[in-house]
Amino acid sequence: MFNRTSLQAAAALVSISLVSGCSVFSDSESAGDQRIVVGTTSSPTTLDPAAAWDNSWELFRNVYQTLVSFPTGSTTPDSDAAECKFSDTASRVFECKLVEGLTFSNGHKLDAKAVQYSIERIRTINHKGGPNGMLGSLDKIETVGDRTIVFRLNKSDATFPFVLATPAMSIVDPADYPADRLRAKDGKVTGSGPYVLDSYTEKKTAELTKNPTYKGFADRKNGGVTIKYFNESEALVAALKKKEIDATYRGLTAEEVVELQDDKPENKGLQIIESTGADIRYLVFNAQDPTVAKLPVRKAIAQLVDRDELVNKVYQGTAEPLYSMVPKGIAAHTTKFFDRYGTPSAKKAEEILRDAGITEPVELTFWYTTDRYGSSTAAEFKELKRQLEESGLFKVTLHGKPWTEFQEGYQKGEYPVFGRGWFPDFPDPDNFVAPFIGKENVLGTPYVSPRITGELLPKSRRESDRGTVTDEFVEAQEIMVQDVRLLPLWQGKLYIAAGDEIGGGERALDPQTVMQVWELYRRASW
């Protein structure tokens, strides 16, 4: 997705206790009627699903409902508000039948017309930065009776159920959400999800209580949740240590994770739960720049970048090297860049440039955002500059800009080389390839690859069994390695820090790495 804070469904989540000799308690020992307080630096930008393709999803997942969702531990969309399936062999007709007796939190009936209304208003409003771009394959929506919805697609798209499973496709009450504009900012939500939003103070708190009329897959293990939003991670960690919050979600820096893992008195009673994430970082090469347009220049950079040193020095082990745009834990992941370039080598990079007649140091400007991906981004680019210049083959100038200005610049094609992050919408290799390829892509720099866009992607999207499309995406990644228009750097790890009396953290992240707060509970004894 464009701006979202991301996933890894298949990865095992490992709890690393900071207290020795802790006992493990079963779910039956949980105090299911107690409230949990969660802290995060990731606050919503909006409460209206029609405007959100970002970290607002993290609240949406817990207060709204979608037709299908990802059960804990699964990378395949399954029933939530409805039972759904493709009714044809070409993956162009997707039918859903709603669970009987669904209602919104205000008591209004949730029927097929409400679902149609919710999706169509996304397209009607077409909010800048909103999720309308996810519905490119949708032609029209039909309803049959009160409970059946038929989605007719304009082309084969087996990833459509994954789109419907995102919080962007949350079902809203037509009575409270205008068809042609966003709901007024009243701090309220009308949904049918696991929790009701009792009160909301922007960038401060969200109070959630169990929705008594909820019908869905979520097994709520607590009596309610208070979400506290922090501006800085330092305040977040301080609140955890003071037991003002029970757990953290998003916002810990690499330094803070390492510090919390240290067995020292001030960390007594805390635990860190680690998950390999699918949020990735990568470099983008703008081939419209005369220097970067030279393939040997891009290949030489790929030959020089030392990912191991980068993640160890800058991220202190809280990230891991990435050698393809499809990260580990997602089907069709490969190590194509390592297979092609092996270990970093200045000698090989020099040979690549010399063979192309390039004998003088190549001057380039690298751009990055100063406030989107965390405080370590500047250090990351300083390390990349050091690695390239140490070879004697490059002279690199660095420029950082706040996200809003940075985004405007790369969308206009102003940057020769720039850093981006990707927080995927859903756990399918399509979402790590398709957004970056084509004349119109999310990077603002056209990347034309007829084999990928004209053959491999259309072929893969005809297959509703996503396990059968590995070959197409392996080939796509090989093409991307040959072109070196994108250079994957690393994929992140996700961490939840919590008091040792809090259970369920290892199950709290869904395949989109959105927190399912219903999984958290306070152990009855310790």
CSV table of C-alpha atoms in Angstrom, one decimal, residues 107-504:
chain,number,residue,atom,x,y,z
A,107,GLY,CA,-28.9,-1.6,16.1
A,108,HIS,CA,-29.5,-1.0,12.4
A,109,LYS,CA,-29.6,-4.0,10.1
A,110,LEU,CA,-26.5,-5.0,8.2
A,111,ASP,CA,-27.6,-6.4,4.9
A,112,ALA,CA,-26.4,-6.9,1.4
A,113,LYS,CA,-27.3,-3.3,0.4
A,114,ALA,CA,-25.2,-2.0,3.2
A,115,VAL,CA,-22.2,-3.9,1.9
A,116,GLN,CA,-22.8,-2.7,-1.6
A,117,TYR,CA,-23.1,0.9,-0.3
A,118,SER,CA,-19.9,0.6,1.8
A,119,ILE,CA,-17.8,-0.4,-1.2
A,120,GLU,CA,-19.4,1.8,-3.8
A,121,ARG,CA,-18.9,4.9,-1.6
A,122,ILE,CA,-15.2,4.3,-1.6
A,123,ARG,CA,-15.2,4.6,-5.4
A,124,THR,CA,-17.7,7.6,-5.4
A,125,ILE,CA,-15.7,9.6,-2.9
A,126,ASN,CA,-12.3,8.6,-4.4
A,127,HIS,CA,-10.5,10.3,-1.5
A,128,LYS,CA,-6.9,11.3,-2.3
A,129,GLY,CA,-4.7,8.8,-0.4
A,130,GLY,CA,-7.8,6.6,0.1
A,131,PRO,CA,-8.3,2.9,-0.8
A,132,ASN,CA,-10.1,3.4,-4.2
A,133,GLY,CA,-6.9,2.3,-5.9
A,134,MET,CA,-7.3,-1.2,-4.5
A,135,LEU,CA,-10.6,-1.7,-6.4
A,136,GLY,CA,-9.2,-1.4,-9.9
A,137,SER,CA,-10.5,-4.8,-11.0
A,138,LEU,CA,-14.0,-4.3,-9.7
A,139,ASP,CA,-16.6,-3.7,-12.4
A,140,LYS,CA,-19.9,-3.7,-10.5
A,141,ILE,CA,-21.7,-5.0,-7.4
A,142,GLU,CA,-25.0,-6.7,-7.4
A,143,THR,CA,-27.2,-7.9,-4.5
A,144,VAL,CA,-29.7,-10.8,-4.4
A,145,GLY,CA,-32.1,-10.6,-1.5
A,146,ASP,CA,-30.9,-9.3,1.9
A,147,ARG,CA,-27.9,-11.6,2.3
A,148,THR,CA,-26.1,-12.2,-1.1
A,149,ILE,CA,-23.6,-9.9,-2.7
A,150,VAL,CA,-22.1,-10.6,-6.1
A,151,PHE,CA,-18.8,-8.8,-7.2
A,152,ARG,CA,-18.3,-8.8,-10.9
A,153,LEU,CA,-14.7,-8.0,-12.0
A,154,ASN,CA,-13.5,-6.5,-15.2
A,155,LYS,CA,-10.6,-8.9,-15.4
A,156,SER,CA,-9.4,-12.1,-13.7
A,157,ASP,CA,-8.2,-11.2,-10.2
A,158,ALA,CA,-7.7,-14.0,-7.7
A,159,THR,CA,-6.3,-11.4,-5.2
A,160,PHE,CA,-9.8,-9.8,-4.9
A,161,PRO,CA,-10.6,-11.7,-1.7
A,162,PHE,CA,-7.4,-10.4,-0.2
A,163,VAL,CA,-8.5,-6.9,-1.0
A,164,LEU,CA,-11.9,-7.5,0.7
A,165,ALA,CA,-10.1,-8.8,3.8
A,166,THR,CA,-8.3,-5.5,4.3
A,167,PRO,CA,-9.8,-3.0,6.9
A,168,ALA,CA,-10.1,-0.6,4.0
A,169,MET,CA,-13.2,-2.6,3.0
A,170,SER,CA,-14.9,-2.2,6.3
A,171,ILE,CA,-18.7,-2.3,6.3
A,172,VAL,CA,-20.4,0.9,7.4
A,173,ASP,CA,-24.0,1.9,8.2
A,174,PRO,CA,-25.5,3.9,5.3
A,175,ALA,CA,-27.5,5.9,7.8
A,176,ASP,CA,-24.3,7.4,9.3
A,177,TYR,CA,-21.9,7.5,6.4
A,178,PRO,CA,-22.8,9.8,3.4
A,179,ALA,CA,-22.6,8.2,0.0
A,180,ASP,CA,-20.6,11.0,-1.6
A,181,ARG,CA,-18.5,12.5,1.2
A,182,LEU,CA,-16.7,11.5,4.3
A,183,ARG,CA,-18.5,11.2,7.6
A,184,ALA,CA,-18.1,14.4,9.7
A,185,LYS,CA,-15.3,14.2,12.3
A,186,ASP,CA,-17.4,13.4,15.3
A,187,GLY,CA,-15.1,10.9,17.0
A,188,LYS,CA,-17.6,8.2,16.5
A,189,VAL,CA,-17.7,4.9,14.6
A,190,THR,CA,-20.7,2.8,13.5
A,191,GLY,CA,-19.5,-0.7,12.8
A,192,SER,CA,-20.2,-4.4,13.5
A,193,GLY,CA,-16.8,-5.4,14.7
A,194,PRO,CA,-15.6,-7.1,17.9
A,195,TYR,CA,-15.6,-3.9,19.8
A,196,VAL,CA,-17.6,-0.7,20.0
A,197,LEU,CA,-15.7,2.6,20.1
A,198,ASP,CA,-17.1,4.2,23.2
A,199,SER,CA,-15.0,7.4,23.1
A,200,TYR,CA,-12.2,8.7,21.0
A,201,THR,CA,-9.8,11.7,21.5
A,202,GLU,CA,-7.6,12.3,18.5
A,203,LYS,CA,-4.0,11.4,19.0
A,204,LYS,CA,-4.7,10.6,22.7
A,205,THR,CA,-7.0,7.7,23.5
A,206,ALA,CA,-9.6,5.2,22.1
A,207,GLU,CA,-11.9,3.4,24.5
A,208,LEU,CA,-13.2,0.0,23.2
A,209,THR,CA,-15.8,-2.2,24.9
A,210,LYS,CA,-17.1,-5.6,23.7
A,211,ASN,CA,-19.8,-5.3,21.0
A,212,PRO,CA,-22.7,-7.3,22.5
A,213,THR,CA,-24.2,-8.0,19.0
A,214,TYR,CA,-21.0,-9.1,17.3
A,215,LYS,CA,-21.1,-12.2,15.1
A,216,GLY,CA,-17.7,-13.0,13.7
A,217,PHE,CA,-14.5,-15.1,14.1
A,218,ALA,CA,-12.8,-13.0,16.8
A,219,ASP,CA,-12.6,-14.7,20.2
A,220,ARG,CA,-12.4,-11.8,22.6
A,221,LYS,CA,-10.2,-12.7,25.6
A,222,ASN,CA,-10.5,-9.4,27.5
A,223,GLY,CA,-13.4,-7.2,28.7
A,224,GLY,CA,-12.3,-4.2,26.7
A,225,VAL,CA,-9.3,-2.3,25.5
A,226,THR,CA,-7.9,1.3,26.0
A,227,ILE,CA,-5.6,2.4,23.3
A,228,LYS,CA,-3.2,5.3,24.2
A,229,TYR,CA,-1.5,7.2,21.4
A,230,PHE,CA,2.0,8.6,22.0
A,231,ASN,CA,3.9,11.1,20.0
A,232,GLU,CA,7.4,9.8,20.9
A,233,SER,CA,8.6,6.3,21.6
A,234,GLU,CA,10.5,7.4,24.7
A,235,ALA,CA,7.2,8.3,26.4
A,236,LEU,CA,5.7,5.0,25.2
A,237,VAL,CA,8.5,3.0,26.9
A,238,ALA,CA,8.4,5.0,30.0
A,239,ALA,CA,4.6,4.4,30.3
A,240,LEU,CA,5.2,0.6,29.9
A,241,LYS,CA,7.9,0.6,32.7
A,242,LYS,CA,5.6,2.6,35.0
A,243,LYS,CA,2.8,0.1,34.2
A,244,GLU,CA,0.6,2.9,32.9
A,245,ILE,CA,0.1,0.6,29.8
A,246,ASP,CA,0.1,-3.2,29.6
A,247,ALA,CA,1.6,-3.6,26.1
A,248,THR,CA,3.0,-1.7,23.2
A,249,TYR,CA,2.2,-1.9,19.6
A,250,ARG,CA,4.3,-0.2,17.0
A,251,GLY,CA,6.7,2.6,17.9
A,252,LEU,CA,9.7,0.9,19.5
A,253,THR,CA,13.1,1.9,18.0
A,254,ALA,CA,15.9,-0.6,17.5
A,255,GLU,CA,17.7,0.9,20.4
A,256,GLU,CA,14.7,0.5,22.7
A,257,VAL,CA,14.2,-3.1,21.7
A,258,VAL,CA,17.8,-3.9,22.4
A,259,GLU,CA,17.6,-2.1,25.7
A,260,LEU,CA,14.4,-3.9,26.7
A,261,GLN,CA,16.0,-7.2,26.0
A,262,ASP,CA,18.8,-6.5,28.4
A,263,ASP,CA,18.4,-8.4,31.7
A,264,LYS,CA,18.6,-5.5,34.1
A,265,PRO,CA,16.5,-4.5,37.1
A,266,GLU,CA,14.5,-1.8,35.4
A,267,ASN,CA,13.3,-4.4,32.9
A,268,LYS,CA,12.0,-6.8,35.5
A,269,GLY,CA,8.5,-8.0,34.8
A,270,LEU,CA,8.6,-7.2,31.1
A,271,GLN,CA,8.7,-9.4,28.0
A,272,ILE,CA,9.4,-8.9,24.4
A,273,ILE,CA,7.5,-10.8,21.7
A,274,GLU,CA,9.2,-10.9,18.4
A,275,SER,CA,7.8,-11.6,14.9
A,276,THR,CA,9.4,-11.4,11.5
A,277,GLY,CA,7.5,-8.8,9.6
A,278,ALA,CA,6.9,-8.2,6.0
A,279,ASP,CA,7.4,-4.5,5.9
A,280,ILE,CA,10.4,-3.9,3.6
A,281,ARG,CA,12.8,-1.1,2.7
A,282,TYR,CA,14.4,-0.7,-0.7
A,283,LEU,CA,16.1,1.8,-3.1
A,284,VAL,CA,14.4,3.1,-6.2
A,285,PHE,CA,16.4,3.9,-9.3
A,286,ASN,CA,14.8,6.5,-11.5
A,287,ALA,CA,15.8,5.5,-15.0
A,288,GLN,CA,14.8,8.9,-16.4
A,289,ASP,CA,17.9,10.3,-14.8
A,290,PRO,CA,20.8,10.1,-17.3
A,291,THR,CA,23.3,8.6,-14.8
A,292,VAL,CA,20.9,6.1,-13.2
A,293,ALA,CA,19.6,5.1,-16.6
A,294,LYS,CA,22.9,3.3,-17.2
A,295,LEU,CA,22.3,-0.3,-16.1
A,296,PRO,CA,26.0,-0.9,-15.1
A,297,VAL,CA,25.7,1.9,-12.6
A,298,ARG,CA,22.7,0.2,-11.0
A,299,LYS,CA,24.4,-3.2,-11.1
A,300,ALA,CA,27.6,-1.8,-9.5
A,301,ILE,CA,25.5,-0.4,-6.6
A,302,ALA,CA,23.8,-3.8,-6.2
A,303,GLN,CA,27.2,-5.4,-6.1
A,304,LEU,CA,28.5,-3.1,-3.3
A,305,VAL,CA,25.6,-2.9,-0.8
A,306,ASP,CA,26.4,-4.9,2.3
A,307,ARG,CA,23.0,-5.7,3.8
A,308,ASP,CA,24.4,-7.6,6.8
A,309,GLU,CA,26.6,-4.7,7.8
A,310,LEU,CA,23.7,-2.3,7.3
A,311,VAL,CA,21.2,-4.1,9.5
A,312,ASN,CA,23.8,-4.9,12.2
A,313,LYS,CA,25.2,-1.4,12.5
A,314,VAL,CA,22.0,0.6,12.1
A,315,TYR,CA,19.2,-1.7,13.2
A,316,GLN,CA,21.2,-3.8,15.7
A,317,GLY,CA,19.6,-7.1,14.6
A,318,THR,CA,16.0,-5.8,14.7
A,319,ALA,CA,15.8,-6.2,10.9
A,320,GLU,CA,17.2,-8.8,8.5
A,321,PRO,CA,18.8,-8.6,5.0
A,322,LEU,CA,16.4,-8.9,2.1
A,323,TYR,CA,17.4,-10.2,-1.3
A,324,SER,CA,14.1,-10.0,-3.2
A,325,MET,CA,11.1,-7.7,-3.2
A,326,VAL,CA,9.0,-10.6,-1.9
A,327,PRO,CA,10.0,-11.0,1.7
A,328,LYS,CA,10.6,-14.2,3.7
A,329,GLY,CA,7.4,-15.7,4.9
A,330,ILE,CA,5.5,-14.8,1.7
A,331,ALA,CA,5.0,-17.5,-1.0
A,332,ALA,CA,7.5,-17.2,-3.9
A,333,HIS,CA,10.2,-15.5,-1.7
A,334,THR,CA,13.6,-15.9,-3.3
A,335,THR,CA,17.2,-14.7,-2.7
A,336,LYS,CA,17.7,-13.7,-6.4
A,337,PHE,CA,19.9,-10.7,-5.6
A,338,PHE,CA,22.2,-12.8,-3.5
A,339,ASP,CA,22.2,-15.5,-6.1
A,340,ARG,CA,23.2,-13.0,-8.8
A,341,TYR,CA,25.7,-10.8,-6.9
A,342,GLY,CA,26.9,-12.9,-3.9
A,343,THR,CA,28.8,-11.2,-1.2
A,344,PRO,CA,29.6,-7.5,-1.6
A,345,SER,CA,32.7,-6.9,-3.7
A,346,ALA,CA,34.3,-3.6,-4.7
A,347,LYS,CA,36.5,-5.5,-7.3
A,348,LYS,CA,33.5,-7.0,-9.1
A,349,ALA,CA,31.7,-3.6,-9.0
A,350,GLU,CA,34.7,-1.9,-10.5
A,351,GLU,CA,34.8,-4.5,-13.3
A,352,ILE,CA,31.1,-3.9,-14.0
A,353,LEU,CA,31.8,-0.1,-14.4
A,354,ARG,CA,35.0,-0.5,-16.3
A,355,ASP,CA,33.5,-2.9,-18.8
A,356,ALA,CA,30.9,-0.2,-19.5
A,357,GLY,CA,33.7,2.4,-20.0
A,358,ILE,CA,33.0,4.2,-16.7
A,359,THR,CA,36.4,5.1,-15.2
A,360,GLU,CA,35.6,8.1,-13.0
A,361,PRO,CA,33.7,8.0,-9.7
A,362,VAL,CA,30.0,8.1,-10.3
A,363,GLU,CA,28.3,11.1,-8.7
A,364,LEU,CA,24.8,10.4,-7.4
A,365,THR,CA,22.2,12.0,-5.0
A,366,PHE,CA,20.3,9.8,-2.7
A,367,TRP,CA,17.0,11.1,-1.2
A,368,TYR,CA,15.2,9.8,1.9
A,369,THR,CA,12.3,10.9,4.1
A,370,THR,CA,13.2,12.2,7.6
A,371,ASP,CA,10.0,11.4,9.4
A,372,ARG,CA,8.2,8.4,7.9
A,373,TYR,CA,10.1,5.3,8.7
A,374,GLY,CA,11.7,6.2,12.0
A,375,SER,CA,14.8,8.0,13.3
A,376,SER,CA,17.2,5.3,12.0
A,377,THR,CA,16.6,6.2,8.3
A,378,ALA,CA,19.2,9.0,8.3
A,379,ALA,CA,21.8,6.6,9.8
A,380,GLU,CA,20.8,4.0,7.2
A,381,PHE,CA,21.6,6.3,4.3
A,382,LYS,CA,24.8,7.5,5.9
A,383,GLU,CA,25.9,3.8,6.0
A,384,LEU,CA,24.9,3.3,2.4
A,385,LYS,CA,26.9,6.4,1.4
A,386,ARG,CA,29.9,5.1,3.4
A,387,GLN,CA,29.8,1.7,1.7
A,388,LEU,CA,29.6,3.1,-1.8
A,389,GLU,CA,32.2,5.8,-1.3
A,390,GLU,CA,34.6,3.4,0.5
A,391,SER,CA,34.9,1.5,-2.8
A,392,GLY,CA,36.2,4.6,-4.5
A,393,LEU,CA,33.6,4.1,-7.3
A,394,PHE,CA,30.9,6.5,-6.2
A,395,LYS,CA,30.5,10.0,-4.7
A,396,VAL,CA,27.1,10.2,-2.9
A,397,THR,CA,25.3,13.3,-1.8
A,398,LEU,CA,22.4,12.8,0.7
A,399,HIS,CA,19.2,14.8,1.1
A,400,GLY,CA,16.4,14.2,3.5
A,401,LYS,CA,12.9,15.8,3.5
A,402,PRO,CA,9.8,15.5,5.6
A,403,TRP,CA,7.4,12.9,4.2
A,404,THR,CA,4.9,15.4,2.6
A,405,GLU,CA,7.7,17.1,0.6
A,406,PHE,CA,9.5,13.9,-0.1
A,407,GLN,CA,6.4,12.3,-1.5
A,408,GLU,CA,5.7,15.2,-3.8
A,409,GLY,CA,9.3,15.1,-5.1
A,410,TYR,CA,9.4,11.4,-6.0
A,411,GLN,CA,6.0,11.5,-7.5
A,412,LYS,CA,7.2,14.2,-9.9
A,413,GLY,CA,10.3,12.1,-10.8
A,414,GLU,CA,12.7,14.6,-9.2
A,415,TYR,CA,15.0,12.1,-7.4
A,416,PRO,CA,17.6,9.9,-9.2
A,417,VAL,CA,17.8,7.4,-6.3
A,418,PHE,CA,15.5,7.4,-3.3
A,419,GLY,CA,14.5,5.2,-0.4
A,420,ARG,CA,11.0,3.8,0.2
A,421,GLY,CA,9.3,1.5,2.5
A,422,TRP,CA,6.5,-0.9,1.7
A,423,PHE,CA,3.8,-2.0,4.2
A,424,PRO,CA,1.8,-4.6,2.2
A,425,ASP,CA,-2.0,-4.7,2.0
A,426,PHE,CA,-2.2,-8.5,2.0
A,427,PRO,CA,0.0,-11.6,2.3
A,428,ASP,CA,0.3,-12.5,-1.4
A,429,PRO,CA,3.4,-12.0,-3.7
A,430,ASP,CA,1.2,-10.0,-6.1
A,431,ASN,CA,1.3,-7.2,-3.6
A,432,PHE,CA,5.1,-7.0,-3.6
A,433,VAL,CA,5.4,-7.0,-7.4
A,434,ALA,CA,2.4,-5.4,-9.1
A,435,PRO,CA,2.4,-2.0,-7.4
A,436,PHE,CA,5.9,-1.2,-8.6
A,437,ILE,CA,5.6,-2.2,-12.3
A,438,GLY,CA,4.1,-0.3,-15.1
A,439,LYS,CA,3.9,3.3,-16.5
A,440,GLU,CA,1.6,4.2,-13.6
A,441,ASN,CA,3.0,2.8,-10.4
A,442,VAL,CA,3.3,3.8,-6.7
A,443,LEU,CA,6.9,5.1,-7.2
A,444,GLY,CA,6.2,7.9,-9.7
A,445,THR,CA,9.0,6.5,-11.9
A,446,PRO,CA,7.7,4.4,-14.9
A,447,TYR,CA,9.0,0.9,-14.9
A,448,VAL,CA,7.9,-0.9,-18.0
A,449,SER,CA,8.1,-4.7,-18.1
A,450,PRO,CA,5.8,-6.2,-20.7
A,451,ARG,CA,6.6,-9.7,-19.6
A,452,ILE,CA,5.5,-9.0,-16.0
A,453,THR,CA,2.5,-6.8,-16.6
A,454,GLY,CA,1.3,-8.4,-19.9
A,455,GLU,CA,1.8,-12.1,-19.1
A,456,LEU,CA,2.9,-13.1,-15.7
A,457,LEU,CA,0.6,-11.0,-13.5
A,458,PRO,CA,-2.6,-11.7,-15.6
A,459,LYS,CA,-1.8,-15.4,-15.7
A,460,SER,CA,-1.3,-15.5,-11.9
A,461,ARG,CA,-4.5,-13.6,-11.2
A,462,ARG,CA,-6.6,-16.3,-13.0
A,463,GLU,CA,-5.6,-18.8,-10.3
A,464,SER,CA,-7.7,-18.7,-7.1
A,465,ASP,CA,-5.4,-21.3,-5.6
A,466,ARG,CA,-2.5,-19.0,-4.8
A,467,GLY,CA,-0.2,-21.9,-4.1
A,468,THR,CA,0.0,-22.6,-7.8
A,469,VAL,CA,1.4,-19.2,-8.9
A,470,THR,CA,4.9,-19.5,-7.5
A,471,ASP,CA,6.6,-20.0,-10.9
A,472,GLU,CA,5.2,-16.7,-12.2
A,473,PHE,CA,6.5,-14.7,-9.3
A,474,VAL,CA,9.8,-16.4,-9.2
A,475,GLU,CA,10.3,-15.4,-12.9
A,476,ALA,CA,9.0,-11.9,-12.2
A,477,GLN,CA,11.7,-11.5,-9.5
A,478,GLU,CA,14.4,-12.7,-11.8
A,479,ILE,CA,13.4,-10.0,-14.3
A,480,MET,CA,13.5,-7.4,-11.5
A,481,VAL,CA,17.0,-8.6,-10.6
A,482,GLN,CA,18.1,-8.2,-14.3
A,483,ASP,CA,16.7,-4.7,-14.5
A,484,VAL,CA,17.9,-3.5,-11.0
A,485,ARG,CA,15.2,-0.8,-11.0
A,486,LEU,CA,14.5,-1.6,-7.3
A,487,LEU,CA,17.1,-2.8,-4.8
A,488,PRO,CA,15.7,-4.6,-1.7
A,489,LEU,CA,17.6,-3.8,1.5
A,490,TRP,CA,15.9,-5.3,4.5
A,491,GLN,CA,12.7,-6.6,6.0
A,492,GLY,CA,11.7,-5.6,9.5
A,493,LYS,CA,10.9,-7.5,12.6
A,494,LEU,CA,8.0,-6.6,14.7
A,495,TYR,CA,8.0,-6.4,18.5
A,496,ILE,CA,5.4,-6.2,21.2
A,497,ALA,CA,6.6,-5.3,24.6
A,498,ALA,CA,4.3,-6.2,27.5
A,499,GLY,CA,4.1,-6.8,31.2
A,500,ASP,CA,4.8,-10.5,32.0
A,501,GLU,CA,1.2,-10.9,33.2
A,502,ILE,CA,-0.1,-10.2,29.7
A,503,GLY,CA,-0.8,-13.2,27.5
A,504,GLY,CA,-1.8,-13.5,23.8
